[in-house]
mmCIF file of C-alpha atoms in Angstrom:
data_model
loop_
_atom_site.group_PDB
_atom_site.id
_atom_site.type_symbol
_atom_site.label_atom_id
_atom_site.label_comp_id
_atom_site.label_asym_id
_atom_site.label_seq_id
_atom_site.Cartn_x
_atom_site.Cartn_y
_atom_site.Cartn_z
ATOM 1 C CA UNK A 185 0.000 0.000 0.000
ATOM 2 C CA UNK A 186 1.473 3.367 -0.978
ATOM 3 C CA UNK A 187 2.257 5.783 1.835
ATOM 4 C CA UNK A 188 1.343 9.423 2.262
ATOM 5 C CA UNK A 189 2.881 11.593 -0.428
ATOM 6 C CA UNK A 190 3.513 15.306 -0.374
ATOM 7 C CA UNK A 191 4.464 17.621 -3.204
ATOM 8 C CA UNK A 192 6.612 19.497 -3.711
ATOM 9 C CA UNK A 193 9.304 18.315 -1.324
ATOM 10 C CA UNK A 194 11.181 21.608 -1.362
ATOM 11 C CA UNK A 195 10.029 25.111 -2.170
ATOM 12 C CA UNK A 196 11.607 28.537 -2.091
ATOM 13 C CA UNK A 197 9.302 31.543 -2.147
ATOM 14 C CA UNK A 198 9.637 35.269 -1.681
ATOM 15 C CA UNK A 199 7.963 37.219 1.100
ATOM 16 C CA UNK A 200 4.489 38.345 0.041
ATOM 17 C CA UNK A 201 3.904 35.479 -2.379
ATOM 18 C CA UNK A 202 1.482 32.651 -1.834
ATOM 19 C CA UNK A 203 2.084 28.919 -1.898
ATOM 20 C CA UNK A 204 0.026 25.754 -2.281
ATOM 21 C CA UNK A 205 1.166 22.423 -0.867
ATOM 22 C CA UNK A 206 -0.394 19.090 -1.742
ATOM 23 C CA UNK A 207 -0.933 15.915 0.255
ATOM 24 C CA UNK A 208 -2.205 12.564 -1.027
ATOM 25 C CA UNK A 209 -3.305 10.267 1.789
ATOM 26 C CA UNK A 210 -3.108 6.520 2.005
ATOM 27 C CA UNK A 211 -5.862 4.884 -0.022
ATOM 28 C CA UNK A 212 -8.975 4.489 2.107
ATOM 29 C CA UNK A 213 -8.007 7.187 4.599
ATOM 30 C CA UNK A 214 -10.554 9.965 4.851
ATOM 31 C CA UNK A 215 -8.811 12.273 7.297
ATOM 32 C CA UNK A 216 -5.880 14.535 6.503
ATOM 33 C CA UNK A 217 -4.209 16.712 9.115
ATOM 34 C CA UNK A 218 -1.570 19.365 8.537
ATOM 35 C CA UNK A 219 1.279 20.362 10.838
ATOM 36 C CA UNK A 220 4.012 22.975 10.890
ATOM 37 C CA UNK A 221 7.397 22.157 12.330
ATOM 38 C CA UNK A 222 9.838 24.901 13.214
ATOM 39 C CA UNK A 223 12.944 24.683 15.407
ATOM 40 C CA UNK A 224 11.546 27.125 17.926
ATOM 41 C CA UNK A 225 7.934 25.960 18.140
ATOM 42 C CA UNK A 226 8.151 22.250 17.517
ATOM 43 C CA UNK A 227 5.318 20.460 15.756
ATOM 44 C CA UNK A 228 2.085 22.450 15.695
ATOM 45 C CA UNK A 229 -1.366 21.439 14.504
ATOM 46 C CA UNK A 230 -2.720 23.506 11.627
ATOM 47 C CA UNK A 231 -6.024 21.857 10.732
ATOM 48 C CA UNK A 232 -7.761 18.581 10.027
ATOM 49 C CA UNK A 233 -10.012 17.713 7.110
ATOM 50 C CA UNK A 234 -12.431 14.831 7.002
ATOM 51 C CA UNK A 235 -14.734 14.079 4.091
ATOM 52 C CA UNK A 236 -14.021 17.466 2.493
ATOM 53 C CA UNK A 237 -14.884 19.395 5.673
ATOM 54 C CA UNK A 238 -12.516 21.186 7.996
ATOM 55 C CA UNK A 239 -13.127 19.539 11.314
ATOM 56 C CA UNK A 240 -10.804 21.582 13.457
ATOM 57 C CA UNK A 241 -8.201 24.307 13.257
ATOM 58 C CA UNK A 242 -5.141 25.229 15.293
ATOM 59 C CA UNK A 243 -4.027 28.686 16.340
ATOM 60 C CA UNK A 244 -2.789 30.016 13.035
ATOM 61 C CA UNK A 245 -3.762 33.220 11.207
ATOM 62 C CA UNK A 246 -6.278 33.209 8.387
ATOM 63 C CA UNK A 247 -3.438 33.298 5.856
ATOM 64 C CA UNK A 248 -3.267 29.551 6.371
ATOM 65 C CA UNK A 249 -6.101 27.722 4.689
ATOM 66 C CA UNK A 250 -6.782 24.338 3.246
ATOM 67 C CA UNK A 251 -9.235 22.162 1.468
ATOM 68 C CA UNK A 252 -9.916 18.531 0.788
ATOM 69 C CA UNK A 253 -11.183 16.986 -2.396
ATOM 70 C CA UNK A 254 -13.612 14.134 -2.889
ATOM 71 C CA UNK A 255 -10.705 11.692 -3.369
ATOM 72 C CA UNK A 256 -9.390 12.772 0.074
ATOM 73 C CA UNK A 257 -6.374 14.569 -1.380
ATOM 74 C CA UNK A 258 -5.756 17.803 0.470
ATOM 75 C CA UNK A 259 -4.102 21.099 -0.291
ATOM 76 C CA UNK A 260 -2.823 23.728 2.060
ATOM 77 C CA UNK A 261 -2.448 27.340 1.005
ATOM 78 C CA UNK A 262 -0.460 30.085 2.656
ATOM 79 C CA UNK A 263 -1.021 33.592 1.365
ATOM 80 C CA UNK A 264 1.131 36.689 1.848
ATOM 81 C CA UNK A 265 4.125 34.674 2.961
ATOM 82 C CA UNK A 266 6.239 35.922 5.848
ATOM 83 C CA UNK A 267 9.786 34.979 6.761
ATOM 84 C CA UNK A 268 8.428 33.170 9.825
ATOM 85 C CA UNK A 269 6.464 30.800 7.613
ATOM 86 C CA UNK A 270 9.702 29.033 6.726
ATOM 87 C CA UNK A 271 9.189 25.568 8.113
ATOM 88 C CA UNK A 272 8.679 21.902 7.403
ATOM 89 C CA UNK A 273 5.023 21.252 6.634
ATOM 90 C CA UNK A 274 3.852 17.736 7.334
ATOM 91 C CA UNK A 275 0.580 16.138 6.522
ATOM 92 C CA UNK A 276 -0.754 12.962 8.058
ATOM 93 C CA UNK A 277 -3.599 10.706 7.054
ATOM 94 C CA UNK A 278 -5.805 8.489 9.137
ATOM 95 C CA UNK A 279 -8.800 6.244 8.591
ATOM 96 C CA UNK A 280 -11.192 8.448 10.537
ATOM 97 C CA UNK A 281 -8.974 11.091 12.092
ATOM 98 C CA UNK A 282 -8.148 12.610 15.431
ATOM 99 C CA UNK A 283 -11.499 11.728 17.010
ATOM 100 C CA UNK A 284 -10.471 8.081 17.172
ATOM 101 C CA UNK A 285 -7.715 5.759 18.283
ATOM 102 C CA UNK A 286 -6.569 5.097 14.740
ATOM 103 C CA UNK A 287 -2.953 5.897 14.047
ATOM 104 C CA UNK A 288 -1.838 8.734 11.847
ATOM 105 C CA UNK A 289 0.628 8.151 9.036
ATOM 106 C CA UNK A 290 2.875 11.038 8.138
ATOM 107 C CA UNK A 291 4.170 12.099 4.764
ATOM 108 C CA UNK A 292 7.788 13.123 4.115
ATOM 109 C CA UNK A 293 6.970 16.818 4.388
ATOM 110 C CA UNK A 294 7.459 19.924 2.287
ATOM 111 C CA UNK A 295 10.350 22.156 3.277
ATOM 112 C CA UNK A 296 9.302 25.762 2.611
ATOM 113 C CA UNK A 297 11.863 28.531 2.666
ATOM 114 C CA UNK A 298 10.681 32.136 2.484
ATOM 115 C CA UNK A 299 13.287 34.707 1.515
ATOM 116 C CA UNK B 19 -2.609 26.281 23.399
ATOM 117 C CA UNK B 20 -2.423 23.083 25.406
ATOM 118 C CA UNK B 21 0.688 22.388 27.395
ATOM 119 C CA UNK B 22 2.150 18.989 26.611
ATOM 120 C CA UNK B 23 5.490 18.545 28.279
ATOM 121 C CA UNK B 24 8.122 15.884 27.826
ATOM 122 C CA UNK B 25 11.109 15.158 30.000
ATOM 123 C CA UNK B 26 13.952 14.849 29.776
ATOM 124 C CA UNK B 27 14.667 16.841 26.623
ATOM 125 C CA UNK B 28 17.448 14.419 25.719
ATOM 126 C CA UNK B 29 19.167 11.387 27.121
ATOM 127 C CA UNK B 30 22.082 9.149 26.307
ATOM 128 C CA UNK B 31 21.797 5.424 26.903
ATOM 129 C CA UNK B 32 24.376 2.677 26.710
ATOM 130 C CA UNK B 33 23.506 -0.126 24.313
ATOM 131 C CA UNK B 34 21.700 -2.852 26.193
ATOM 132 C CA UNK B 35 20.453 -0.578 28.967
ATOM 133 C CA UNK B 36 16.791 0.193 29.497
ATOM 134 C CA UNK B 37 15.354 3.673 29.779
ATOM 135 C CA UNK B 38 12.108 5.549 30.165
ATOM 136 C CA UNK B 39 10.807 9.072 29.814
ATOM 137 C CA UNK B 40 7.683 11.037 30.524
ATOM 138 C CA UNK B 41 4.929 12.930 28.804
ATOM 139 C CA UNK B 42 2.502 15.067 30.781
ATOM 140 C CA UNK B 43 -0.685 16.394 29.244
ATOM 141 C CA UNK B 44 -3.836 18.263 30.249
ATOM 142 C CA UNK B 45 -6.714 16.051 31.293
ATOM 143 C CA UNK B 46 -9.534 18.400 30.257
ATOM 144 C CA UNK B 47 -11.469 17.108 27.241
ATOM 145 C CA UNK B 48 -8.809 14.458 26.779
ATOM 146 C CA UNK B 49 -9.441 11.884 24.074
ATOM 147 C CA UNK B 50 -6.201 10.042 23.305
ATOM 148 C CA UNK B 51 -2.455 10.098 23.774
ATOM 149 C CA UNK B 52 -0.199 9.404 20.798
ATOM 150 C CA UNK B 53 3.462 8.395 20.782
ATOM 151 C CA UNK B 54 5.641 8.818 17.696
ATOM 152 C CA UNK B 55 9.226 8.004 16.849
ATOM 153 C CA UNK B 56 10.941 10.513 14.584
ATOM 154 C CA UNK B 57 14.259 9.574 13.081
ATOM 155 C CA UNK B 58 16.413 12.113 11.307
ATOM 156 C CA UNK B 59 15.476 12.598 7.632
ATOM 157 C CA UNK B 60 12.374 10.413 8.022
ATOM 158 C CA UNK B 61 8.702 11.006 8.763
ATOM 159 C CA UNK B 62 7.282 10.584 12.265
ATOM 160 C CA UNK B 63 6.231 6.988 12.780
ATOM 161 C CA UNK B 64 3.260 6.133 14.975
ATOM 162 C CA UNK B 65 4.107 3.902 17.908
ATOM 163 C CA UNK B 66 0.985 3.865 20.062
ATOM 164 C CA UNK B 67 -2.387 5.495 20.488
ATOM 165 C CA UNK B 68 -3.888 5.092 23.951
ATOM 166 C CA UNK B 69 -7.124 6.363 25.351
ATOM 167 C CA UNK B 70 -8.125 4.496 28.505
ATOM 168 C CA UNK B 71 -6.719 5.097 31.968
ATOM 169 C CA UNK B 72 -4.356 2.266 32.804
ATOM 170 C CA UNK B 73 -3.775 1.411 29.135
ATOM 171 C CA UNK B 74 -0.510 -0.339 28.490
ATOM 172 C CA UNK B 75 0.749 -1.020 24.980
ATOM 173 C CA UNK B 76 3.806 -2.841 23.718
ATOM 174 C CA UNK B 77 5.617 -3.070 20.399
ATOM 175 C CA UNK B 78 8.738 -5.174 20.526
ATOM 176 C CA UNK B 79 11.074 -3.699 23.129
ATOM 177 C CA UNK B 80 9.080 -0.487 23.438
ATOM 178 C CA UNK B 81 6.096 -0.112 25.715
ATOM 179 C CA UNK B 82 3.954 2.714 27.053
ATOM 180 C CA UNK B 83 1.559 3.313 29.913
ATOM 181 C CA UNK B 84 -1.163 5.886 30.361
ATOM 182 C CA UNK B 85 -2.575 7.609 33.432
ATOM 183 C CA UNK B 86 -5.396 9.912 32.380
ATOM 184 C CA UNK B 87 -6.381 10.883 35.927
ATOM 185 C CA UNK B 88 -3.049 12.513 36.663
ATOM 186 C CA UNK B 89 -2.233 13.327 33.045
ATOM 187 C CA UNK B 90 0.964 11.457 32.285
ATOM 188 C CA UNK B 91 2.341 8.691 30.122
ATOM 189 C CA UNK B 92 5.611 6.801 30.255
ATOM 190 C CA UNK B 93 7.482 5.329 27.326
ATOM 191 C CA UNK B 94 9.909 2.503 28.087
ATOM 192 C CA UNK B 95 12.676 1.118 25.911
ATOM 193 C CA UNK B 96 14.047 -2.215 27.077
ATOM 194 C CA UNK B 97 17.558 -3.268 26.067
ATOM 195 C CA UNK B 98 18.251 -0.170 23.959
ATOM 196 C CA UNK B 99 19.820 -0.669 20.542
ATOM 197 C CA UNK B 100 21.503 1.900 18.261
ATOM 198 C CA UNK B 101 18.470 1.809 15.962
ATOM 199 C CA UNK B 102 16.370 3.156 18.836
ATOM 200 C CA UNK B 103 18.176 6.491 18.500
ATOM 201 C CA UNK B 104 15.477 8.987 17.556
ATOM 202 C CA UNK B 105 13.292 11.742 18.914
ATOM 203 C CA UNK B 106 10.196 10.404 20.653
ATOM 204 C CA UNK B 107 7.202 12.695 20.501
ATOM 205 C CA UNK B 108 4.016 12.464 22.452
ATOM 206 C CA UNK B 109 0.829 14.249 21.422
ATOM 207 C CA UNK B 110 -2.382 14.763 23.319
ATOM 208 C CA UNK B 111 -5.721 14.786 21.537
ATOM 209 C CA UNK B 112 -8.064 17.222 23.290
ATOM 210 C CA UNK B 113 -11.152 18.651 21.642
ATOM 211 C CA UNK B 114 -10.083 16.873 18.434
ATOM 212 C CA UNK B 115 -6.873 18.857 18.181
ATOM 213 C CA UNK B 116 -3.466 17.312 18.529
ATOM 214 C CA UNK B 117 -0.886 19.102 20.688
ATOM 215 C CA UNK B 118 2.668 17.859 20.571
ATOM 216 C CA UNK B 119 5.364 17.916 23.184
ATOM 217 C CA UNK B 120 8.853 19.069 22.239
ATOM 218 C CA UNK B 121 10.129 15.497 22.262
ATOM 219 C CA UNK B 122 12.773 13.443 24.028
ATOM 220 C CA UNK B 123 15.840 12.785 21.907
ATOM 221 C CA UNK B 124 17.370 9.417 22.679
ATOM 222 C CA UNK B 125 20.932 8.590 21.670
ATOM 223 C CA UNK B 126 22.041 5.011 22.143
ATOM 224 C CA UNK B 127 25.798 4.572 22.422
ATOM 225 C CA UNK B 128 27.307 1.313 21.217
#
């Protein structure tokens, strides 16, 4: 069974631009969660999508948004990029998500650098 | 922002020795406690998901316990091996959000 895939793996953007990251979950998984990892803040929850609906959201500004498609693939968008948005962005998929005891499976991440 | 704390931040273990470390988490609206192993240049790998007070799970030489009343979990590594070197993250699921601790980095010396 193929694992969680994320594209692109690396990205360099300029401050003020916007970026879209993609996550394809494991086949059969309906939940996709997104996380930001920075050296200073550790791993932080961005949001979770389940069956095309955002189920919950972490403490991030509105510049961070996402969506999920009918095939469970998810995209995350960051608008008006700031230097502090430089981070590793991880997505994770799960059968039914955080409201369960099912495990999450993480993708390899997208390393975003904002200059 | 929920406060999930892990201690110690790092530890060094001699090959063959056993070790354990702690994760403390808020008990309000608690749903589940997750443990992950994160090796350098790899993705976090799920180890355990526990939800019931007194839960104890085991995978090979690694095991974990959960105390939801006092809000802590222990992860144990028995007979540490070099391949156990990694950062171990715990995450608490409260109100359907996942809050991670900063991790305990384990280095196993041969």
